[in-house]
Short mmCIF file of N, CA, C and O in Angstrom, two decimals:
data_model
loop_
_atom_site.label_atom_id
_atom_site.label_comp_id
_atom_site.label_asym_id
_atom_site.label_seq_id
_atom_site.Cartn_x
_atom_site.Cartn_y
_atom_site.Cartn_z
N UNK A 1066 -166.21 3.12 79.20
CA UNK A 1066 -166.85 3.43 80.47
C UNK A 1066 -166.25 4.72 81.03
O UNK A 1066 -165.05 4.90 81.08
N UNK A 1067 -167.14 5.62 81.49
CA UNK A 1067 -166.69 6.89 82.04
C UNK A 1067 -166.01 6.67 83.39
O UNK A 1067 -166.39 5.78 84.15
N UNK A 1068 -165.02 7.49 83.66
CA UNK A 1068 -164.33 7.40 84.94
C UNK A 1068 -165.24 7.91 86.05
O UNK A 1068 -165.91 8.92 85.92
N UNK A 1069 -165.28 7.18 87.14
CA UNK A 1069 -166.13 7.56 88.27
C UNK A 1069 -165.48 8.66 89.07
O UNK A 1069 -164.28 8.65 89.30
N UNK A 1070 -166.28 9.57 89.52
CA UNK A 1070 -165.78 10.64 90.37
C UNK A 1070 -165.46 10.09 91.76
O UNK A 1070 -166.21 9.29 92.30
N UNK A 1071 -164.35 10.51 92.36
CA UNK A 1071 -164.06 10.07 93.73
C UNK A 1071 -165.01 10.70 94.73
O UNK A 1071 -165.03 10.33 95.89
N UNK A 1072 -165.83 11.65 94.27
CA UNK A 1072 -166.76 12.34 95.17
C UNK A 1072 -168.18 11.81 95.02
O UNK A 1072 -169.11 12.40 95.53
N UNK A 1073 -168.39 10.70 94.34
CA UNK A 1073 -169.73 10.16 94.11
C UNK A 1073 -170.17 9.30 95.28
O UNK A 1073 -170.31 8.10 95.18
N UNK A 1074 -170.35 9.95 96.42
CA UNK A 1074 -170.77 9.26 97.62
C UNK A 1074 -171.95 10.00 98.23
O UNK A 1074 -172.18 11.17 97.94
N UNK A 1075 -172.69 9.35 99.07
CA UNK A 1075 -173.83 9.97 99.75
C UNK A 1075 -173.69 9.72 101.25
O UNK A 1075 -173.25 8.65 101.67
N UNK A 1076 -174.08 10.71 102.03
CA UNK A 1076 -174.07 10.57 103.48
C UNK A 1076 -175.43 10.05 103.92
O UNK A 1076 -176.46 10.56 103.49
N UNK A 1077 -175.44 9.04 104.75
CA UNK A 1077 -176.69 8.44 105.23
C UNK A 1077 -176.64 8.42 106.75
O UNK A 1077 -175.66 7.95 107.34
N UNK A 1078 -177.67 8.96 107.39
CA UNK A 1078 -177.72 8.97 108.86
C UNK A 1078 -177.80 7.54 109.36
O UNK A 1078 -178.53 6.72 108.84
N UNK A 1079 -177.02 7.25 110.38
CA UNK A 1079 -176.99 5.92 110.97
C UNK A 1079 -177.25 6.06 112.46
O UNK A 1079 -176.55 6.80 113.14
N UNK A 1080 -178.23 5.34 112.96
CA UNK A 1080 -178.62 5.45 114.38
C UNK A 1080 -177.44 5.12 115.29
O UNK A 1080 -176.79 4.11 115.14
N UNK A 1081 -177.19 6.04 116.22
CA UNK A 1081 -176.18 5.80 117.22
C UNK A 1081 -174.75 6.11 116.81
O UNK A 1081 -173.91 6.37 117.65
N UNK A 1082 -174.46 6.07 115.52
CA UNK A 1082 -173.08 6.28 115.09
C UNK A 1082 -172.89 7.56 114.31
O UNK A 1082 -171.77 7.88 113.94
N UNK A 1083 -173.93 8.29 114.00
CA UNK A 1083 -173.78 9.54 113.28
C UNK A 1083 -174.03 9.39 111.80
O UNK A 1083 -175.13 9.12 111.37
N UNK A 1084 -172.98 9.51 111.00
CA UNK A 1084 -173.13 9.51 109.55
C UNK A 1084 -172.32 8.38 108.94
O UNK A 1084 -171.20 8.10 109.36
N UNK A 1085 -172.88 7.71 107.96
CA UNK A 1085 -172.21 6.66 107.22
C UNK A 1085 -172.14 7.09 105.76
O UNK A 1085 -173.07 7.68 105.25
N UNK A 1086 -171.05 6.77 105.10
CA UNK A 1086 -170.90 7.09 103.68
C UNK A 1086 -171.12 5.83 102.86
O UNK A 1086 -170.69 4.75 103.23
N UNK A 1087 -171.83 5.98 101.75
CA UNK A 1087 -172.02 4.84 100.87
C UNK A 1087 -171.84 5.29 99.43
O UNK A 1087 -172.00 6.46 99.11
N UNK A 1088 -171.51 4.36 98.57
CA UNK A 1088 -171.31 4.64 97.16
C UNK A 1088 -172.61 5.18 96.56
O UNK A 1088 -173.71 4.72 96.90
N UNK A 1089 -172.50 6.17 95.68
CA UNK A 1089 -173.68 6.81 95.08
C UNK A 1089 -174.54 5.80 94.34
O UNK A 1089 -175.76 5.83 94.43
N UNK A 1090 -173.95 4.88 93.60
CA UNK A 1090 -174.73 3.88 92.86
C UNK A 1090 -175.53 3.00 93.84
O UNK A 1090 -176.69 2.68 93.59
N UNK A 1091 -174.91 2.61 94.95
CA UNK A 1091 -175.62 1.83 95.96
C UNK A 1091 -176.75 2.64 96.59
O UNK A 1091 -177.82 2.11 96.88
N UNK A 1092 -176.48 3.92 96.81
CA UNK A 1092 -177.51 4.80 97.36
C UNK A 1092 -178.73 4.84 96.44
O UNK A 1092 -179.87 4.72 96.90
N UNK A 1093 -178.50 4.99 95.14
CA UNK A 1093 -179.60 5.07 94.17
C UNK A 1093 -180.39 3.76 94.10
O UNK A 1093 -181.58 3.77 93.81
N UNK A 1094 -179.73 2.65 94.35
CA UNK A 1094 -180.43 1.36 94.36
C UNK A 1094 -181.31 1.21 95.60
O UNK A 1094 -182.32 0.52 95.57
N UNK A 1095 -180.91 1.85 96.69
CA UNK A 1095 -181.61 1.68 97.97
C UNK A 1095 -182.69 2.72 98.23
O UNK A 1095 -183.63 2.46 98.97
N UNK A 1096 -182.54 3.93 97.66
CA UNK A 1096 -183.45 5.03 97.97
C UNK A 1096 -184.00 5.65 96.69
O UNK A 1096 -183.31 5.69 95.67
N UNK A 1097 -185.24 6.14 96.75
CA UNK A 1097 -185.82 6.80 95.58
C UNK A 1097 -186.15 8.27 95.82
O UNK A 1097 -186.65 8.95 94.95
N UNK A 1098 -185.84 8.78 97.03
CA UNK A 1098 -186.09 10.19 97.35
C UNK A 1098 -184.97 10.72 98.23
O UNK A 1098 -184.39 9.99 99.02
N UNK A 1099 -184.72 12.03 98.07
CA UNK A 1099 -183.76 12.71 98.93
C UNK A 1099 -184.46 13.93 99.50
O UNK A 1099 -185.06 14.71 98.76
N UNK A 1100 -184.43 14.08 100.80
CA UNK A 1100 -184.97 15.26 101.46
C UNK A 1100 -183.81 16.06 102.03
O UNK A 1100 -183.03 15.55 102.82
N UNK A 1101 -183.69 17.29 101.59
CA UNK A 1101 -182.62 18.16 102.09
C UNK A 1101 -183.17 18.98 103.25
O UNK A 1101 -184.29 19.50 103.17
N UNK A 1102 -182.43 19.09 104.30
CA UNK A 1102 -182.87 19.88 105.43
C UNK A 1102 -181.71 20.71 105.96
O UNK A 1102 -180.55 20.36 105.76
N UNK A 1103 -182.04 21.77 106.60
CA UNK A 1103 -181.04 22.64 107.19
C UNK A 1103 -181.12 22.47 108.70
O UNK A 1103 -182.14 22.75 109.31
N UNK A 1104 -180.05 22.01 109.28
CA UNK A 1104 -180.02 21.80 110.72
C UNK A 1104 -179.52 23.06 111.41
O UNK A 1104 -178.63 23.75 110.90
N UNK A 1105 -180.05 23.38 112.58
CA UNK A 1105 -179.60 24.57 113.29
C UNK A 1105 -178.16 24.41 113.76
O UNK A 1105 -177.72 23.31 114.09
N UNK A 1106 -177.45 25.51 113.78
CA UNK A 1106 -176.08 25.51 114.27
C UNK A 1106 -176.09 25.40 115.79
O UNK A 1106 -176.85 26.10 116.46
N UNK A 1107 -175.24 24.55 116.37
CA UNK A 1107 -175.22 24.43 117.83
C UNK A 1107 -174.76 25.71 118.53
O UNK A 1107 -175.03 25.90 119.70
N UNK A 1108 -174.09 26.60 117.80
CA UNK A 1108 -173.63 27.86 118.39
C UNK A 1108 -174.73 28.91 118.48
O UNK A 1108 -174.58 29.92 119.15
N UNK A 1109 -175.81 28.70 117.76
CA UNK A 1109 -176.90 29.69 117.74
C UNK A 1109 -178.13 29.12 118.43
O UNK A 1109 -178.42 27.94 118.31
N UNK A 1110 -178.85 29.95 119.16
CA UNK A 1110 -180.06 29.45 119.83
C UNK A 1110 -181.12 29.07 118.81
O UNK A 1110 -181.24 29.68 117.75
N UNK A 1111 -181.88 28.03 119.12
CA UNK A 1111 -182.97 27.63 118.24
C UNK A 1111 -184.09 27.03 119.07
O UNK A 1111 -183.91 26.64 120.21
N UNK A 1112 -185.25 26.97 118.47
CA UNK A 1112 -186.43 26.43 119.13
C UNK A 1112 -187.16 25.53 118.15
O UNK A 1112 -187.36 25.90 117.00
N UNK A 1113 -187.52 24.36 118.58
CA UNK A 1113 -188.29 23.43 117.76
C UNK A 1113 -189.68 23.34 118.36
O UNK A 1113 -189.83 23.14 119.57
N UNK A 1114 -190.69 23.53 117.53
CA UNK A 1114 -192.08 23.46 117.97
C UNK A 1114 -192.76 22.36 117.17
O UNK A 1114 -192.73 22.38 115.95
N UNK A 1115 -193.34 21.42 117.86
CA UNK A 1115 -194.04 20.33 117.19
C UNK A 1115 -195.54 20.58 117.26
O UNK A 1115 -196.05 21.07 118.27
N UNK A 1116 -196.24 20.25 116.20
CA UNK A 1116 -197.68 20.40 116.17
C UNK A 1116 -198.22 19.72 114.93
O UNK A 1116 -197.48 19.23 114.10
N UNK A 1117 -199.53 19.68 114.86
CA UNK A 1117 -200.15 19.07 113.69
C UNK A 1117 -201.57 19.57 113.54
O UNK A 1117 -202.17 20.07 114.49
N UNK A 1118 -202.07 19.49 112.33
CA UNK A 1118 -203.48 19.76 112.09
C UNK A 1118 -204.20 18.42 112.19
O UNK A 1118 -203.80 17.44 111.60
N UNK A 1119 -205.24 18.40 112.97
CA UNK A 1119 -206.07 17.20 113.06
C UNK A 1119 -207.53 17.64 113.04
O UNK A 1119 -207.83 18.81 112.81
N UNK A 1120 -208.43 16.74 113.30
CA UNK A 1120 -209.86 17.08 113.21
C UNK A 1120 -210.27 18.13 114.23
O UNK A 1120 -211.23 18.87 114.02
N UNK A 1121 -209.52 18.24 115.33
CA UNK A 1121 -209.84 19.24 116.35
C UNK A 1121 -209.24 20.61 116.05
O UNK A 1121 -209.77 21.63 116.47
N UNK A 1122 -208.11 20.64 115.36
CA UNK A 1122 -207.40 21.91 115.18
C UNK A 1122 -207.44 22.46 113.75
O UNK A 1122 -206.89 23.52 113.51
N UNK A 1123 -208.04 21.77 112.83
CA UNK A 1123 -208.07 22.28 111.45
C UNK A 1123 -209.35 23.07 111.22
O UNK A 1123 -210.44 22.53 111.30
N UNK A 1124 -209.18 24.35 110.97
CA UNK A 1124 -210.35 25.21 110.83
C UNK A 1124 -210.61 25.70 109.42
O UNK A 1124 -211.60 26.37 109.17
N UNK A 1125 -209.73 25.40 108.49
CA UNK A 1125 -209.92 25.86 107.12
C UNK A 1125 -209.43 27.28 106.93
O UNK A 1125 -208.70 27.84 107.74
N UNK A 1126 -209.84 27.90 105.84
CA UNK A 1126 -209.39 29.25 105.50
C UNK A 1126 -210.42 30.28 105.96
O UNK A 1126 -211.41 29.96 106.61
N UNK A 1127 -210.19 31.53 105.61
CA UNK A 1127 -211.09 32.62 106.03
C UNK A 1127 -212.50 32.48 105.45
O UNK A 1127 -213.42 33.16 105.90
N UNK A 1128 -212.68 31.61 104.48
CA UNK A 1128 -214.03 31.35 103.96
C UNK A 1128 -214.91 30.65 105.00
O UNK A 1128 -216.12 30.59 104.87
N UNK A 1129 -214.28 30.09 106.02
CA UNK A 1129 -214.99 29.38 107.09
C UNK A 1129 -214.87 30.21 108.37
O UNK A 1129 -214.10 29.89 109.28
N UNK A 1130 -215.65 31.27 108.46
CA UNK A 1130 -215.52 32.25 109.55
C UNK A 1130 -215.74 31.66 110.93
O UNK A 1130 -215.19 32.16 111.91
N UNK A 1131 -216.51 30.61 111.05
CA UNK A 1131 -216.79 30.05 112.37
C UNK A 1131 -215.69 29.10 112.87
O UNK A 1131 -215.67 28.76 114.04
N UNK A 1132 -214.78 28.68 111.98
CA UNK A 1132 -213.81 27.68 112.42
C UNK A 1132 -212.35 28.02 112.13
O UNK A 1132 -211.46 27.39 112.70
N UNK A 1133 -212.05 28.99 111.30
CA UNK A 1133 -210.66 29.21 110.89
C UNK A 1133 -209.75 29.58 112.06
O UNK A 1133 -208.55 29.31 112.03
N UNK A 1134 -210.29 30.14 113.12
CA UNK A 1134 -209.45 30.50 114.27
C UNK A 1134 -208.93 29.27 115.02
O UNK A 1134 -208.04 29.40 115.86
N UNK A 1135 -209.46 28.09 114.74
CA UNK A 1135 -208.95 26.87 115.37
C UNK A 1135 -207.62 26.42 114.79
O UNK A 1135 -206.94 25.56 115.35
N UNK A 1136 -207.23 26.98 113.64
CA UNK A 1136 -205.94 26.61 113.04
C UNK A 1136 -204.81 26.93 114.02
O UNK A 1136 -204.87 27.93 114.73
N UNK A 1137 -203.79 26.07 114.08
CA UNK A 1137 -202.66 26.35 114.98
C UNK A 1137 -202.04 27.72 114.67
O UNK A 1137 -201.86 28.08 113.52
N UNK A 1138 -201.74 28.48 115.71
CA UNK A 1138 -201.16 29.80 115.55
C UNK A 1138 -199.98 29.94 116.52
O UNK A 1138 -200.00 29.38 117.60
N UNK A 1139 -198.98 30.71 116.10
CA UNK A 1139 -197.82 30.97 116.94
C UNK A 1139 -197.48 32.45 116.86
O UNK A 1139 -197.62 33.06 115.81
N UNK A 1140 -197.06 33.01 117.96
CA UNK A 1140 -196.59 34.38 118.00
C UNK A 1140 -195.07 34.33 118.15
O UNK A 1140 -194.55 33.74 119.09
N UNK A 1141 -194.37 34.92 117.18
CA UNK A 1141 -192.91 34.93 117.21
C UNK A 1141 -192.45 36.32 117.59
O UNK A 1141 -192.83 37.30 116.99
N UNK A 1142 -191.62 36.40 118.61
CA UNK A 1142 -191.09 37.67 119.07
C UNK A 1142 -189.57 37.62 118.89
O UNK A 1142 -188.87 36.98 119.66
N UNK A 1143 -189.08 38.28 117.84
CA UNK A 1143 -187.66 38.27 117.53
C UNK A 1143 -187.01 39.56 118.00
O UNK A 1143 -187.62 40.63 117.92
N UNK A 1144 -185.77 39.49 118.47
CA UNK A 1144 -185.07 40.72 118.81
C UNK A 1144 -184.83 41.54 117.55
O UNK A 1144 -184.78 41.00 116.45
N UNK A 1145 -184.68 42.84 117.73
CA UNK A 1145 -184.43 43.72 116.59
C UNK A 1145 -183.20 43.22 115.83
O UNK A 1145 -182.17 42.94 116.42
N UNK A 1146 -183.37 43.07 114.54
CA UNK A 1146 -182.27 42.56 113.72
C UNK A 1146 -182.12 41.05 113.77
O UNK A 1146 -181.18 40.50 113.21
N UNK A 1147 -183.04 40.37 114.46
CA UNK A 1147 -182.98 38.92 114.56
C UNK A 1147 -183.29 38.27 113.23
O UNK A 1147 -183.91 38.86 112.34
N UNK A 1148 -182.86 37.03 113.08
CA UNK A 1148 -183.12 36.27 111.86
C UNK A 1148 -183.98 35.08 112.20
O UNK A 1148 -183.86 34.49 113.26
N UNK A 1149 -184.83 34.70 111.26
CA UNK A 1149 -185.73 33.57 111.47
C UNK A 1149 -185.61 32.62 110.30
O UNK A 1149 -185.62 33.03 109.14
N UNK A 1150 -185.47 31.34 110.59
CA UNK A 1150 -185.52 30.29 109.58
C UNK A 1150 -186.66 29.37 110.00
O UNK A 1150 -186.62 28.79 111.08
N UNK A 1151 -187.68 29.26 109.18
CA UNK A 1151 -188.83 28.42 109.50
C UNK A 1151 -188.93 27.29 108.49
O UNK A 1151 -188.80 27.50 107.29
N UNK A 1152 -189.15 26.11 108.98
CA UNK A 1152 -189.32 24.94 108.12
C UNK A 1152 -190.63 24.28 108.51
O UNK A 1152 -190.83 23.92 109.66
N UNK A 1153 -191.54 24.17 107.57
CA UNK A 1153 -192.85 23.58 107.85
C UNK A 1153 -192.93 22.20 107.23
O UNK A 1153 -192.42 21.93 106.21
#
């Protein structure tokens, strides 16, 4: 049997308490997907915008000239040299 790595653990978000660590083998038994995300740094300003495409706001592509302008649109104004991280 191969020696287990002492680093074979996974962090799992736990409501109210922050982060919980669990054994990697237990993690694999409980979950079948991992989604990686980048959280904004508390030291840097950030903005979260929520939205969705639904029957009222989905206009299709430019092939649909009468409806494509209904697609959700945002204007981003960044300071010179500013950086943007967008997650859709």
